[in-house]
Coordinates of C-alpha atoms and ligand atoms in Angstrom, one line a residue:
X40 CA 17.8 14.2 12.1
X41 CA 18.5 12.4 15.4
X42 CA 21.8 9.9 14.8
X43 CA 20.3 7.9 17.7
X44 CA 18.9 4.4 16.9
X45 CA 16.6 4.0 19.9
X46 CA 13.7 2.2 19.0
X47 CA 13.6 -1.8 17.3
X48 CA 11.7 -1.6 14.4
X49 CA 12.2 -0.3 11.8
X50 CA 9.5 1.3 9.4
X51 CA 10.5 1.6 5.5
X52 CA 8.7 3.1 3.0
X53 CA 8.5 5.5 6.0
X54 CA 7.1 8.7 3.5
X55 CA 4.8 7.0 1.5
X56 CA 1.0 6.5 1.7
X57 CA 0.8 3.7 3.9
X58 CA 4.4 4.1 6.0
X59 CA 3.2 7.7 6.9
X60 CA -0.2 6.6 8.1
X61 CA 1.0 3.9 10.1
X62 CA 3.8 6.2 11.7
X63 CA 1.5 8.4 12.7
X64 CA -0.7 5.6 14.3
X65 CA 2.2 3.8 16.1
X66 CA 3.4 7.6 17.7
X67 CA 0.0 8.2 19.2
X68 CA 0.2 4.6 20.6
X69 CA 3.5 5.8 22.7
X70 CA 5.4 3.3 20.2
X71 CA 8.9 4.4 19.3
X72 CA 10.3 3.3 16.0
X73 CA 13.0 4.1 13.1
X74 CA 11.7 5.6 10.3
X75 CA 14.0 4.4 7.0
X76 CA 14.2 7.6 4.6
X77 CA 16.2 7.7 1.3
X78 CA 16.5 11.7 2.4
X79 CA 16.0 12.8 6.2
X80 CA 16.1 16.5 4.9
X81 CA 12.8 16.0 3.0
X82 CA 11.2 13.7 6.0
X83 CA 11.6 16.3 8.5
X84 CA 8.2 16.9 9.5
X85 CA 7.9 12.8 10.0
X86 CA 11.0 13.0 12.3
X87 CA 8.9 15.5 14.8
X88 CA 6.5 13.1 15.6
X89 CA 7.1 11.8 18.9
X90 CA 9.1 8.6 19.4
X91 CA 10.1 8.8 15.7
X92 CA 14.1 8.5 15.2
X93 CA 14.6 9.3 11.0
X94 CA 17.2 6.6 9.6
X95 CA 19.4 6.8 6.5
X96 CA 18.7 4.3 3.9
X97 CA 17.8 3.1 0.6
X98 CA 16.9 0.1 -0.9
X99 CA 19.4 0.3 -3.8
X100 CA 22.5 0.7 -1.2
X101 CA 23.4 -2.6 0.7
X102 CA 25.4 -1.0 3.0
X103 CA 22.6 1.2 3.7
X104 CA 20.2 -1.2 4.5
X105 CA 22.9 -3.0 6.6
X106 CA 23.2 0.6 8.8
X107 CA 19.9 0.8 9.1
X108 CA 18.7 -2.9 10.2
X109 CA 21.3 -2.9 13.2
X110 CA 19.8 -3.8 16.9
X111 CA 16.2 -4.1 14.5
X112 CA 14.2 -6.8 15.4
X113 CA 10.8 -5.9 14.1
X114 CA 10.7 -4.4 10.6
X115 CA 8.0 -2.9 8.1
X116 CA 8.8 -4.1 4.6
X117 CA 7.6 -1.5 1.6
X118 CA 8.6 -0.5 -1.8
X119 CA 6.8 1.1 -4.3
X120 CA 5.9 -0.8 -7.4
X121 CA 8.7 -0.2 -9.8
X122 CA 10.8 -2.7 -12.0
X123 CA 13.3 -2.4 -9.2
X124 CA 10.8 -3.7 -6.6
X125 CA 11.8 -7.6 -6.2
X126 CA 15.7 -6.8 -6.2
X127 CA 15.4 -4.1 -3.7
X128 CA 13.1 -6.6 -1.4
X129 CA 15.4 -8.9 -2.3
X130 CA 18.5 -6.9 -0.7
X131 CA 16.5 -6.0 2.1
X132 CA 15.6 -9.8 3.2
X133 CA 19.0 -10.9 2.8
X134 CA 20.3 -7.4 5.2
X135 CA 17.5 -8.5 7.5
X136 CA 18.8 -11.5 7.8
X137 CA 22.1 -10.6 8.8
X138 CA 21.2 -8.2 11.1
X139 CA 19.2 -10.8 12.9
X140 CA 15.4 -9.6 12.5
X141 CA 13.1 -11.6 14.4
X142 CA 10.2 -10.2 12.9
X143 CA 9.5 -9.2 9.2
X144 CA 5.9 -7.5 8.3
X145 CA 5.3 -7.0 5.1
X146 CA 3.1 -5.4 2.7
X147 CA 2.5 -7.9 -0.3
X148 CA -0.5 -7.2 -2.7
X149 CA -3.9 -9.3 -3.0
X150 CA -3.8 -12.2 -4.6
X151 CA 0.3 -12.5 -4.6
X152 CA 1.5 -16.0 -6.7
X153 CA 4.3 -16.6 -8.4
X154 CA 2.8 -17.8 -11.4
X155 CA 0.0 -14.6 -12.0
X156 CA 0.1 -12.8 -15.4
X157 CA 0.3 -9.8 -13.4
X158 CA 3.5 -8.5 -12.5
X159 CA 3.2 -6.6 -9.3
X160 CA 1.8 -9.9 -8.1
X161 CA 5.0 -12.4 -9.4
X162 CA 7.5 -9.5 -7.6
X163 CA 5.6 -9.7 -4.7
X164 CA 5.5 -13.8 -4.5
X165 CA 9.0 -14.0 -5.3
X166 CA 9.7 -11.4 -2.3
X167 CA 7.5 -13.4 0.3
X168 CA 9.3 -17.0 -0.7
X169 CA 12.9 -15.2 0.1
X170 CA 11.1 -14.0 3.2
X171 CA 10.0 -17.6 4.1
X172 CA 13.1 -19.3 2.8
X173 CA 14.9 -16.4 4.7
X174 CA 13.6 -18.6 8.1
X175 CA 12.7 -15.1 9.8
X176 CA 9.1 -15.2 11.1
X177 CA 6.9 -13.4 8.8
X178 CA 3.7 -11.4 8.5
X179 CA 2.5 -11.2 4.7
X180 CA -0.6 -8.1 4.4
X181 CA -2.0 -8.6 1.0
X182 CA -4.5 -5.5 0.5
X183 CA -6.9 -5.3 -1.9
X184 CA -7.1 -2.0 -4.4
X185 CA -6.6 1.3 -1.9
X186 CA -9.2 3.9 -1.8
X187 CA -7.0 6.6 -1.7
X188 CA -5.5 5.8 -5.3
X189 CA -9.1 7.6 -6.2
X190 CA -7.4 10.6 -5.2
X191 CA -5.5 10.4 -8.2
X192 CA -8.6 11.4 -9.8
X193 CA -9.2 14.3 -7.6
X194 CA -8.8 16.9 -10.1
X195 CA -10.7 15.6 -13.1
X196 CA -13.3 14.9 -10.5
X197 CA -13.5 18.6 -8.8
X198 CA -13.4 19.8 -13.1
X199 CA -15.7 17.8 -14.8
X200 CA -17.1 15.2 -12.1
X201 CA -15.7 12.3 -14.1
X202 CA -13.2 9.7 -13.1
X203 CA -11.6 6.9 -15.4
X204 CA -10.7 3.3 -15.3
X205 CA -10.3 0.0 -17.5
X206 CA -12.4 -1.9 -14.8
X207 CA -15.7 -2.6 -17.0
X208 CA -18.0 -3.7 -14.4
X209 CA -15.6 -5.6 -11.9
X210 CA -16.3 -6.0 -8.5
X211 CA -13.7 -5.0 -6.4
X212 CA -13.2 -5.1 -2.3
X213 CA -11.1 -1.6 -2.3
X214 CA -9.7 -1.2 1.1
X215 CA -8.9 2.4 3.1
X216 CA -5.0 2.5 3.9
X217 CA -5.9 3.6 7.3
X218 CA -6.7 0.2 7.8
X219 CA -3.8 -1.1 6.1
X220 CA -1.7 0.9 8.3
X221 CA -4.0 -0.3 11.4
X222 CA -3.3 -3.8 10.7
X223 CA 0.4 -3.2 10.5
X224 CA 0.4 -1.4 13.6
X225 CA -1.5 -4.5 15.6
X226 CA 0.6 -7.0 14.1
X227 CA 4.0 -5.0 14.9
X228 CA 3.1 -4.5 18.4
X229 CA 1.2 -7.9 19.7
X230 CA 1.7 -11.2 19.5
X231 CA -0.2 -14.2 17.6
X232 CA 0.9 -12.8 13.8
X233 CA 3.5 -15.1 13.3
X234 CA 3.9 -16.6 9.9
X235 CA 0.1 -15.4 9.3
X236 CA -0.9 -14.0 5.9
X237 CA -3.5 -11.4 6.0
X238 CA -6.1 -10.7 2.9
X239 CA -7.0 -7.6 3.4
X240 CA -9.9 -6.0 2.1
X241 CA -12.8 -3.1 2.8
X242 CA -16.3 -4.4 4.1
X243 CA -18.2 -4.7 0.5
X244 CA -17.4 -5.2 -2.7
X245 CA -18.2 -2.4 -5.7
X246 CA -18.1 -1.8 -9.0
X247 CA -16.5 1.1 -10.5
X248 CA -20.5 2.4 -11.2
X249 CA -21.2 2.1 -7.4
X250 CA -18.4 3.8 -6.2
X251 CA -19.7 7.0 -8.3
X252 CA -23.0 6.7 -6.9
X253 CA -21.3 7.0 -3.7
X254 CA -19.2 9.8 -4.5
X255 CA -22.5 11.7 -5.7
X256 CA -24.4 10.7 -2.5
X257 CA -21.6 11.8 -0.4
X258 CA -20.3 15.4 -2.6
X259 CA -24.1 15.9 -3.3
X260 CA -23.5 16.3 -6.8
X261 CA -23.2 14.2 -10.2
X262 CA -20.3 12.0 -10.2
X263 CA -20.3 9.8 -13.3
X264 CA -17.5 6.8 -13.8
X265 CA -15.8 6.8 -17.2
X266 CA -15.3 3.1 -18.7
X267 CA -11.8 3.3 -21.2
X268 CA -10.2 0.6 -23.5
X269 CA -7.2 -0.6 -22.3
X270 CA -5.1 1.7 -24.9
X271 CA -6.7 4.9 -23.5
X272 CA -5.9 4.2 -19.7
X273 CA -2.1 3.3 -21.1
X274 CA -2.1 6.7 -23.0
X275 CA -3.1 8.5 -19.8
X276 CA -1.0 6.8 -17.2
X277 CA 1.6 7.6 -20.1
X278 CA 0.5 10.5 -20.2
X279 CA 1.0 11.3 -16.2
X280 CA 4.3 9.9 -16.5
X281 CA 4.0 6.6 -15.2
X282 CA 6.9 4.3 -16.5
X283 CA 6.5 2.1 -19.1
X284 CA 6.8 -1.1 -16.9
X285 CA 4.4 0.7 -14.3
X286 CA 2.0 1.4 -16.6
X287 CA 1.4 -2.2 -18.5
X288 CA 1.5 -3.7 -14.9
X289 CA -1.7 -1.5 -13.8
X290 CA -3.0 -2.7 -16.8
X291 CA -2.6 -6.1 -15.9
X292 CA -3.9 -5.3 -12.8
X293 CA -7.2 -4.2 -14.3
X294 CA -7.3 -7.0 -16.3
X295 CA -7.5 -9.0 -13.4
X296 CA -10.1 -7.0 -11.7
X297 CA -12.0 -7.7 -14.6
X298 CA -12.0 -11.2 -14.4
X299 CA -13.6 -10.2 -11.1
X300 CA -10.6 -11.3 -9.1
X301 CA -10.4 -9.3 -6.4
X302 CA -14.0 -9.0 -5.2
X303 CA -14.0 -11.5 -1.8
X304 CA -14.7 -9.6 1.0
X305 CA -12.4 -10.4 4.3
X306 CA -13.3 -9.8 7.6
X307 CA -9.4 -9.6 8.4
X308 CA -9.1 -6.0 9.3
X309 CA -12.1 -6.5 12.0
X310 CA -10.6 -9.8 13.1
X311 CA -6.9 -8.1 13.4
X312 CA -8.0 -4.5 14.9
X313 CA -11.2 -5.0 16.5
X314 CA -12.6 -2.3 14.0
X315 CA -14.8 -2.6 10.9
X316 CA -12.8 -1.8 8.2
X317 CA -14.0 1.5 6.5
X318 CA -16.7 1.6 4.0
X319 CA -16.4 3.5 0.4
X320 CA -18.7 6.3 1.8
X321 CA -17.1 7.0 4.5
X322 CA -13.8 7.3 2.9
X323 CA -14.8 9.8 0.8
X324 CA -17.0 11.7 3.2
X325 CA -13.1 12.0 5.1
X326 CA -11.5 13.4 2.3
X327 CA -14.7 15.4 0.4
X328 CA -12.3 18.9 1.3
X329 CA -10.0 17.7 -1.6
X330 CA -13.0 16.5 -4.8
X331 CA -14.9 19.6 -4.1
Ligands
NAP685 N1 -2.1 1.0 -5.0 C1 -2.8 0.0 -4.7 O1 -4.0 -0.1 -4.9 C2 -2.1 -1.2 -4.0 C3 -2.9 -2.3 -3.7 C4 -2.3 -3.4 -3.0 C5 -0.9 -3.3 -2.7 N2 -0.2 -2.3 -3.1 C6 1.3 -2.2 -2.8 O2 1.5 -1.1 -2.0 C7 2.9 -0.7 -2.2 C8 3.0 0.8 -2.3 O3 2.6 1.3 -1.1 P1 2.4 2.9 -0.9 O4 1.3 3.4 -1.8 O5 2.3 3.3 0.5 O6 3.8 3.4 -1.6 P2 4.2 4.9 -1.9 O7 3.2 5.9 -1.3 O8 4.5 4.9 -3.4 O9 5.6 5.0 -1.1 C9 6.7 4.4 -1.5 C10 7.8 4.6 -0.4 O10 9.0 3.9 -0.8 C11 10.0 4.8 -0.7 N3 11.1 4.4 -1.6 C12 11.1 4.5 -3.0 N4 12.3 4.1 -3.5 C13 13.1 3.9 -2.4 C14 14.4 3.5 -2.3 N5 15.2 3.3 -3.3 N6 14.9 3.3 -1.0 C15 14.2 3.6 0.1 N7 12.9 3.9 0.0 C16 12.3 4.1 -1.2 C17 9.5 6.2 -0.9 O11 10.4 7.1 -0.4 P3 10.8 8.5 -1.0 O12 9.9 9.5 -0.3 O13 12.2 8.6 -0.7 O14 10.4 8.4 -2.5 C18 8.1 6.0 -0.2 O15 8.3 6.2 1.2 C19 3.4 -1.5 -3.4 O16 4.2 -2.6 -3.0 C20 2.1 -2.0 -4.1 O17 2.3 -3.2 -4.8 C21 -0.8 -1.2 -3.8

């Protein structure tokens, strides 16, 4: 781990999905940031990208986040979605504050209000109003369902060419992080993103049938989508070991895909990047290696 803080902004949720992809993207563009690790031992292979400095810190440790955020002025805000999510944001706002940020990205969730019955989408409204109140310029991203959570059904898919959801026949404008993480990297880098909130979403809107047709067009063989009851999607994300407060809020979340709530496409990624955003197919035509 380098101990020097060289770049000014700072990346968190720097080994997850969407932090790791847009790492990557911001090191090939020569851009040289701080990547915020709970453990720089296990990020080691991010810290050899070039221009990447690995930083201390986690969201449940003020002091931390206080380490971390000094000389910042551009910073990447992500948590996962855990019952801990708006009090860590929380902390980080009010450390970002402090330190002086000038700039403060972050990744919100489609459809983000403070009064939706779904509670991913209440943590992340109560986290943008601090940012707002907070009076540090902001940049909101609100993506749409990610692709890659498909890979979640990887295996079940290479065994029995089946994949599982509670999404009946919603309609939903699923989005590649890649994109995501493209968006992010634009609006870190350029001007004209201030106080801006991005809807994010892929270039058509499918249902969960659709998306298996296009898993079968693309792997060439039979890929059929599973339609549960609620209960038995609970069981299974039980089942994988999802908390209990995780679990009921992806159910939630599915319940408000059903209402078909989610399936507006944007235009935002294009608009923001210059690039259509990337279809269903060719998503999974990128990662075929891993559901055959
Ligand atoms: N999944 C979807 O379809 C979807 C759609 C729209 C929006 N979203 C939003 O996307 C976000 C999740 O993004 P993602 O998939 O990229 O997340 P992810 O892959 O789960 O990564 C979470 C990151 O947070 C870090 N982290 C966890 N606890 C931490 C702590 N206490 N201190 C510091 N870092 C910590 C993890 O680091 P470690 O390596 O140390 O664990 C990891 O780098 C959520 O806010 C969710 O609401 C998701």
């Amino acid at each position: 781990m380098s101990t020097q803080t060289s770049a000014t902004i700072l990346i968190t949720g720097a080994t997850g999905s969407i932090g790791t992809e847009l790492i990557r993207q911001l090191s090939a563009q020569g851009i040289a940031v701080n990547a915020m690790v709970r453990s720089p031992d296990r990020a080691k292979d991010l810290g050899q990208l070039p221009g990447v400095t690995l930083v201390q810190g986690d969201f449940d440790d003020a002091q931390s986040l206080k380490a971390a955020l000094k000389g910042i002025e551009k910073a990447f805000l992500l948590t996962n979605s855990s019952e801990q999510a708006e009090a860590q944001q929380l902390r980080f706002v009010a450390a970002a504050k402090a330190a002086g940020v000038k700039h403060l990205v972050k990744l919100s969730q489609w459809a983000a209000h403070s009064d939706s019955p779904v509670r991913f989408l209440r943590y992340h409204a109560a986290a943008e109003a601090a940012i707002i109140a907070s009076g540090i310029t902001y940049t909101f991203l609100r993506p749409n369902l990610f692709m890659q959570g498909l890979l979640g059904f990887k295996d079940p898919i290479k065994a029995d060419n089946r994949f599982f959801a509670a999404a009946g026949d919603a309609r939903i404008s699923l989005i590649d992080i890649r994109d995501i993480a493209a968006v992010a990297a634009v609006v870190l880098t350029t001007d004209g993103h201030a106080n801006a909130v991005y809807d994010l979403t892929g270039p058509e809107s499918l249902t969960h049938t659709a998306l298996a047709e296009i898993f079968s067009a693309v792997l060439q063989r039979h890929i059929t989508f599973v339609d549960v009851p609620e209960p038995a999607m609970k069981a299974a994300l039980s089942g994988a070991g999802f908390p209990e407060w995780q679990a009921e809020g992806l159910l939630e979340d599915y319940a408000h895909y059903r209402l078909n709530e989610a399936a507006t496409v944007t235009t935002t990624v294009e608009d923001v990047t210059g690039k259509p955003a990337r279809s269903f197919g060719q998503f999974v035509a990128d990662y075929a290696f891993l559901f055959s």
